[in-house]
Amino acid sequence: MLFIRMECPSCKVVWSMSDGQKRIMFCQKSLVAAPILLKIVLGNYIVQYVLKQRNPSYLAIIASHFRSNYVTLSRQRYSSNVVETCLQVFNDRDRSNIVHELIRYHPFRDLVSDEFANYVISRALTTCKGSSSGSIGHCYPFPSKCQSPSPSLSEDVQHTFRAWLQILKRK
């Protein structure tokens, strides 16, 4: 059985593992604990490490663990980092699922101004440009109640909100 310790020196061991079998075993054990690890200070780095291996079966397992929870995960300090990594490494379909969950959240404005979710929103904007940006605009109609950013939001948040509006209004 593999025991994962949540200390900096233990996490550094992950980065320097040379034995392929041990690395595979570590990743597999981490997948089982992913929903717990991503909420822990250093555990989120372990989940990100597994994601960055880009193993299709690992990615599919993590996507199924997190499905329907991306809004909640995006609003938490450590798990928001994991959602950002998911947006970078997932295939177009799974990346689109994350974006759909974020778009469906009402009021969307709360995500844009959230202290952690705003980074996820920004990452979605940068990773979904290109081939999938056209599909983002067709995901869901943007709620009519969110036509413009609130003047009380910071300039950065207003900019992110406007960028989302532009993508979502494309047809």
PDB file of C-alpha atoms in Angstrom:
ATOM      1  CA  MET A   1       0.000   0.000   0.000  1.00  0.00           C
ATOM      2  CA  LEU A   2       1.217   3.472  -0.834  1.00  0.00           C
ATOM      3  CA  PHE A   3       1.096   6.106   1.879  1.00  0.00           C
ATOM      4  CA  ILE A   4       1.005   9.734   0.817  1.00  0.00           C
ATOM      5  CA  ARG A   5       2.272  12.252   3.347  1.00  0.00           C
ATOM      6  CA  MET A   6       1.173  15.848   3.081  1.00  0.00           C
ATOM      7  CA  GLU A   7       4.525  17.522   3.693  1.00  0.00           C
ATOM      8  CA  CYS A   8       6.730  19.505   1.342  1.00  0.00           C
ATOM      9  CA  PRO A   9       9.622  16.971   1.378  1.00  0.00           C
ATOM     10  CA  SER A  10       7.192  14.149   0.509  1.00  0.00           C
ATOM     11  CA  CYS A  11       5.702  16.156  -2.346  1.00  0.00           C
ATOM     12  CA  LYS A  12       9.185  16.841  -3.706  1.00  0.00           C
ATOM     13  CA  VAL A  13       9.743  13.067  -3.888  1.00  0.00           C
ATOM     14  CA  VAL A  14       6.906  12.944  -6.421  1.00  0.00           C
ATOM     15  CA  TRP A  15       8.740  15.266  -8.782  1.00  0.00           C
ATOM     16  CA  SER A  16      11.956  13.239  -8.663  1.00  0.00           C
ATOM     17  CA  MET A  17      10.573   9.680  -8.876  1.00  0.00           C
ATOM     18  CA  SER A  18      12.544   7.771 -11.493  1.00  0.00           C
ATOM     19  CA  ASP A  19      11.001   4.304 -11.188  1.00  0.00           C
ATOM     20  CA  GLY A  20       8.142   4.140 -13.703  1.00  0.00           C
ATOM     21  CA  GLN A  21       6.261   1.426 -11.771  1.00  0.00           C
ATOM     22  CA  LYS A  22       6.335   3.449  -8.553  1.00  0.00           C
ATOM     23  CA  ARG A  23       5.138   6.533 -10.434  1.00  0.00           C
ATOM     24  CA  ILE A  24       2.235   4.576 -11.961  1.00  0.00           C
ATOM     25  CA  MET A  25       1.302   3.117  -8.575  1.00  0.00           C
ATOM     26  CA  PHE A  26       1.492   6.577  -7.011  1.00  0.00           C
ATOM     27  CA  CYS A  27      -0.798   8.030  -9.690  1.00  0.00           C
ATOM     28  CA  GLN A  28      -3.308   5.215  -9.356  1.00  0.00           C
ATOM     29  CA  LYS A  29      -3.486   5.561  -5.575  1.00  0.00           C
ATOM     30  CA  SER A  30      -3.804   9.326  -5.930  1.00  0.00           C
ATOM     31  CA  LEU A  31      -6.791   8.922  -8.261  1.00  0.00           C
ATOM     32  CA  VAL A  32      -8.758   7.152  -5.554  1.00  0.00           C
ATOM     33  CA  ALA A  33      -8.016   9.949  -3.083  1.00  0.00           C
ATOM     34  CA  ALA A  34      -8.324  12.833  -5.594  1.00  0.00           C
ATOM     35  CA  PRO A  35     -11.597  14.280  -4.229  1.00  0.00           C
ATOM     36  CA  ILE A  36      -9.983  14.552  -0.779  1.00  0.00           C
ATOM     37  CA  LEU A  37      -6.494  15.546  -1.917  1.00  0.00           C
ATOM     38  CA  LEU A  38      -7.598  18.522  -3.987  1.00  0.00           C
ATOM     39  CA  LYS A  39      -8.958  20.267  -0.893  1.00  0.00           C
ATOM     40  CA  ILE A  40      -5.707  19.962   1.067  1.00  0.00           C
ATOM     41  CA  VAL A  41      -2.883  22.498   0.975  1.00  0.00           C
ATOM     42  CA  LEU A  42      -0.314  20.218  -0.645  1.00  0.00           C
ATOM     43  CA  GLY A  43      -2.696  17.509  -1.824  1.00  0.00           C
ATOM     44  CA  ASN A  44      -3.838  19.674  -4.711  1.00  0.00           C
ATOM     45  CA  TYR A  45      -0.281  19.548  -6.080  1.00  0.00           C
ATOM     46  CA  ILE A  46      -0.471  15.762  -6.140  1.00  0.00           C
ATOM     47  CA  VAL A  47      -3.713  15.845  -8.144  1.00  0.00           C
ATOM     48  CA  GLN A  48      -2.166  18.411 -10.498  1.00  0.00           C
ATOM     49  CA  TYR A  49       0.869  16.150 -10.909  1.00  0.00           C
ATOM     50  CA  VAL A  50      -1.396  13.250 -11.918  1.00  0.00           C
ATOM     51  CA  LEU A  51      -3.308  15.507 -14.325  1.00  0.00           C
ATOM     52  CA  LYS A  52      -0.085  16.725 -15.940  1.00  0.00           C
ATOM     53  CA  GLN A  53       0.868  13.119 -16.772  1.00  0.00           C
ATOM     54  CA  ARG A  54      -1.868  13.461 -19.441  1.00  0.00           C
ATOM     55  CA  ASN A  55      -2.703   9.773 -19.210  1.00  0.00           C
ATOM     56  CA  PRO A  56      -6.150   9.466 -20.871  1.00  0.00           C
ATOM     57  CA  SER A  57      -7.419   6.934 -18.320  1.00  0.00           C
ATOM     58  CA  TYR A  58      -6.283   9.119 -15.388  1.00  0.00           C
ATOM     59  CA  LEU A  59      -7.928  12.167 -16.967  1.00  0.00           C
ATOM     60  CA  ALA A  60     -11.187  10.268 -17.511  1.00  0.00           C
ATOM     61  CA  ILE A  61     -11.272   9.101 -13.888  1.00  0.00           C
ATOM     62  CA  ILE A  62     -10.602  12.588 -12.543  1.00  0.00           C
ATOM     63  CA  ALA A  63     -13.194  14.117 -14.895  1.00  0.00           C
ATOM     64  CA  SER A  64     -15.804  11.633 -13.635  1.00  0.00           C
ATOM     65  CA  HIS A  65     -14.876  12.364  -9.976  1.00  0.00           C
ATOM     66  CA  PHE A  66     -15.294  16.118 -10.431  1.00  0.00           C
ATOM     67  CA  ARG A  67     -18.266  16.214 -12.842  1.00  0.00           C
ATOM     68  CA  SER A  68     -21.117  18.415 -11.571  1.00  0.00           C
ATOM     69  CA  ASN A  69     -18.822  19.871  -8.896  1.00  0.00           C
ATOM     70  CA  TYR A  70     -16.726  22.337 -10.887  1.00  0.00           C
ATOM     71  CA  VAL A  71     -18.490  25.446  -9.573  1.00  0.00           C
ATOM     72  CA  THR A  72     -17.968  24.374  -5.963  1.00  0.00           C
ATOM     73  CA  LEU A  73     -14.377  23.345  -6.637  1.00  0.00           C
ATOM     74  CA  SER A  74     -13.694  26.624  -8.446  1.00  0.00           C
ATOM     75  CA  ARG A  75     -14.736  28.612  -5.390  1.00  0.00           C
ATOM     76  CA  GLN A  76     -12.298  26.877  -3.013  1.00  0.00           C
ATOM     77  CA  ARG A  77      -8.712  27.947  -2.525  1.00  0.00           C
ATOM     78  CA  TYR A  78      -6.837  24.727  -3.321  1.00  0.00           C
ATOM     79  CA  SER A  79      -9.275  22.934  -5.573  1.00  0.00           C
ATOM     80  CA  SER A  80      -9.541  25.985  -7.857  1.00  0.00           C
ATOM     81  CA  ASN A  81      -5.902  25.358  -8.843  1.00  0.00           C
ATOM     82  CA  VAL A  82      -6.855  21.810  -9.812  1.00  0.00           C
ATOM     83  CA  VAL A  83      -9.792  23.021 -11.935  1.00  0.00           C
ATOM     84  CA  GLU A  84      -7.414  25.404 -13.738  1.00  0.00           C
ATOM     85  CA  THR A  85      -5.121  22.461 -14.501  1.00  0.00           C
ATOM     86  CA  CYS A  86      -8.115  20.421 -15.693  1.00  0.00           C
ATOM     87  CA  LEU A  87      -8.895  23.190 -18.179  1.00  0.00           C
ATOM     88  CA  GLN A  88      -5.329  22.974 -19.479  1.00  0.00           C
ATOM     89  CA  VAL A  89      -5.036  19.200 -19.862  1.00  0.00           C
ATOM     90  CA  PHE A  90      -8.552  17.848 -20.510  1.00  0.00           C
ATOM     91  CA  ASN A  91      -9.769  17.050 -24.004  1.00  0.00           C
ATOM     92  CA  ASP A  92     -12.233  19.416 -25.682  1.00  0.00           C
ATOM     93  CA  ARG A  93     -15.300  17.485 -24.503  1.00  0.00           C
ATOM     94  CA  ASP A  94     -14.320  17.476 -20.820  1.00  0.00           C
ATOM     95  CA  ARG A  95     -13.110  21.077 -21.009  1.00  0.00           C
ATOM     96  CA  SER A  96     -16.472  22.017 -22.533  1.00  0.00           C
ATOM     97  CA  ASN A  97     -18.267  20.252 -19.651  1.00  0.00           C
ATOM     98  CA  ILE A  98     -16.414  22.455 -17.162  1.00  0.00           C
ATOM     99  CA  VAL A  99     -17.291  25.598 -19.109  1.00  0.00           C
ATOM    100  CA  HIS A 100     -20.955  24.524 -19.338  1.00  0.00           C
ATOM    101  CA  GLU A 101     -21.123  24.077 -15.576  1.00  0.00           C
ATOM    102  CA  LEU A 102     -19.604  27.497 -15.023  1.00  0.00           C
ATOM    103  CA  ILE A 103     -21.911  29.188 -17.529  1.00  0.00           C
ATOM    104  CA  ARG A 104     -25.029  27.596 -16.045  1.00  0.00           C
ATOM    105  CA  TYR A 105     -24.233  28.932 -12.577  1.00  0.00           C
ATOM    106  CA  HIS A 106     -26.614  31.696 -11.554  1.00  0.00           C
ATOM    107  CA  PRO A 107     -25.646  34.393 -10.925  1.00  0.00           C
ATOM    108  CA  PHE A 108     -22.572  34.001 -13.108  1.00  0.00           C
ATOM    109  CA  ARG A 109     -21.393  37.415 -11.912  1.00  0.00           C
ATOM    110  CA  ASP A 110     -20.651  35.835  -8.504  1.00  0.00           C
ATOM    111  CA  LEU A 111     -18.140  33.478 -10.098  1.00  0.00           C
ATOM    112  CA  VAL A 112     -16.414  36.282 -11.958  1.00  0.00           C
ATOM    113  CA  SER A 113     -16.006  38.261  -8.745  1.00  0.00           C
ATOM    114  CA  ASP A 114     -15.179  35.270  -6.497  1.00  0.00           C
ATOM    115  CA  GLU A 115     -11.657  35.434  -5.050  1.00  0.00           C
ATOM    116  CA  PHE A 116     -10.735  31.971  -6.438  1.00  0.00           C
ATOM    117  CA  ALA A 117     -13.265  31.243  -9.190  1.00  0.00           C
ATOM    118  CA  ASN A 118     -12.229  34.362 -11.113  1.00  0.00           C
ATOM    119  CA  TYR A 119      -8.891  32.663 -11.837  1.00  0.00           C
ATOM    120  CA  VAL A 120     -10.727  29.599 -13.150  1.00  0.00           C
ATOM    121  CA  ILE A 121     -12.879  31.836 -15.364  1.00  0.00           C
ATOM    122  CA  SER A 122      -9.763  33.564 -16.710  1.00  0.00           C
ATOM    123  CA  ARG A 123      -8.097  30.206 -17.373  1.00  0.00           C
ATOM    124  CA  ALA A 124     -11.208  29.027 -19.218  1.00  0.00           C
ATOM    125  CA  LEU A 125     -11.020  32.111 -21.410  1.00  0.00           C
ATOM    126  CA  THR A 126      -7.366  31.498 -22.300  1.00  0.00           C
ATOM    127  CA  THR A 127      -7.571  27.721 -22.776  1.00  0.00           C
ATOM    128  CA  CYS A 128     -10.821  27.718 -24.728  1.00  0.00           C
ATOM    129  CA  LYS A 129      -9.702  30.130 -27.422  1.00  0.00           C
ATOM    130  CA  GLY A 130      -9.157  28.688 -30.866  1.00  0.00           C
ATOM    131  CA  SER A 131     -10.943  25.521 -31.876  1.00  0.00           C
ATOM    132  CA  SER A 132     -13.276  25.348 -28.911  1.00  0.00           C
ATOM    133  CA  SER A 133     -13.986  29.076 -28.508  1.00  0.00           C
ATOM    134  CA  GLY A 134     -16.649  28.911 -31.203  1.00  0.00           C
ATOM    135  CA  SER A 135     -18.406  26.128 -29.345  1.00  0.00           C
ATOM    136  CA  ILE A 136     -18.380  28.077 -26.091  1.00  0.00           C
ATOM    137  CA  GLY A 137     -20.556  30.722 -27.696  1.00  0.00           C
ATOM    138  CA  HIS A 138     -23.087  28.046 -28.605  1.00  0.00           C
ATOM    139  CA  CYS A 139     -23.079  26.272 -25.227  1.00  0.00           C
ATOM    140  CA  TYR A 140     -25.974  28.022 -23.594  1.00  0.00           C
ATOM    141  CA  PRO A 141     -27.714  31.321 -24.101  1.00  0.00           C
ATOM    142  CA  PHE A 142     -26.334  33.843 -21.651  1.00  0.00           C
ATOM    143  CA  PRO A 143     -28.857  34.680 -18.931  1.00  0.00           C
ATOM    144  CA  SER A 144     -30.603  37.951 -19.700  1.00  0.00           C
ATOM    145  CA  LYS A 145     -30.112  39.119 -16.118  1.00  0.00           C
ATOM    146  CA  CYS A 146     -26.341  39.226 -16.644  1.00  0.00           C
ATOM    147  CA  GLN A 147     -26.064  41.595 -19.573  1.00  0.00           C
ATOM    148  CA  SER A 148     -23.331  43.780 -18.090  1.00  0.00           C
ATOM    149  CA  PRO A 149     -20.861  43.775 -15.225  1.00  0.00           C
ATOM    150  CA  SER A 150     -21.751  45.644 -12.082  1.00  0.00           C
ATOM    151  CA  PRO A 151     -19.942  48.987 -11.776  1.00  0.00           C
ATOM    152  CA  SER A 152     -18.930  47.993  -8.238  1.00  0.00           C
ATOM    153  CA  LEU A 153     -16.648  45.222  -9.580  1.00  0.00           C
ATOM    154  CA  SER A 154     -12.936  45.885 -10.033  1.00  0.00           C
ATOM    155  CA  GLU A 155     -11.631  46.728 -13.521  1.00  0.00           C
ATOM    156  CA  ASP A 156     -10.018  43.277 -13.911  1.00  0.00           C
ATOM    157  CA  VAL A 157     -13.248  41.524 -12.987  1.00  0.00           C
ATOM    158  CA  GLN A 158     -15.239  43.775 -15.348  1.00  0.00           C
ATOM    159  CA  HIS A 159     -12.768  42.958 -18.147  1.00  0.00           C
ATOM    160  CA  THR A 160     -13.143  39.200 -17.525  1.00  0.00           C
ATOM    161  CA  PHE A 161     -16.926  39.548 -17.434  1.00  0.00           C
ATOM    162  CA  ARG A 162     -16.957  41.453 -20.745  1.00  0.00           C
ATOM    163  CA  ALA A 163     -14.691  38.829 -22.341  1.00  0.00           C
ATOM    164  CA  TRP A 164     -17.170  36.118 -21.316  1.00  0.00           C
ATOM    165  CA  LEU A 165     -20.061  38.162 -22.670  1.00  0.00           C
ATOM    166  CA  GLN A 166     -18.333  38.469 -26.051  1.00  0.00           C
ATOM    167  CA  ILE A 167     -17.685  34.735 -26.290  1.00  0.00           C
ATOM    168  CA  LEU A 168     -21.164  33.788 -25.124  1.00  0.00           C
ATOM    169  CA  LYS A 169     -22.952  36.148 -27.506  1.00  0.00           C
ATOM    170  CA  ARG A 170     -21.134  34.790 -30.601  1.00  0.00           C
ATOM    171  CA  LYS A 171     -23.380  32.655 -32.752  1.00  0.00           C
TER     172      LYS A 171
END
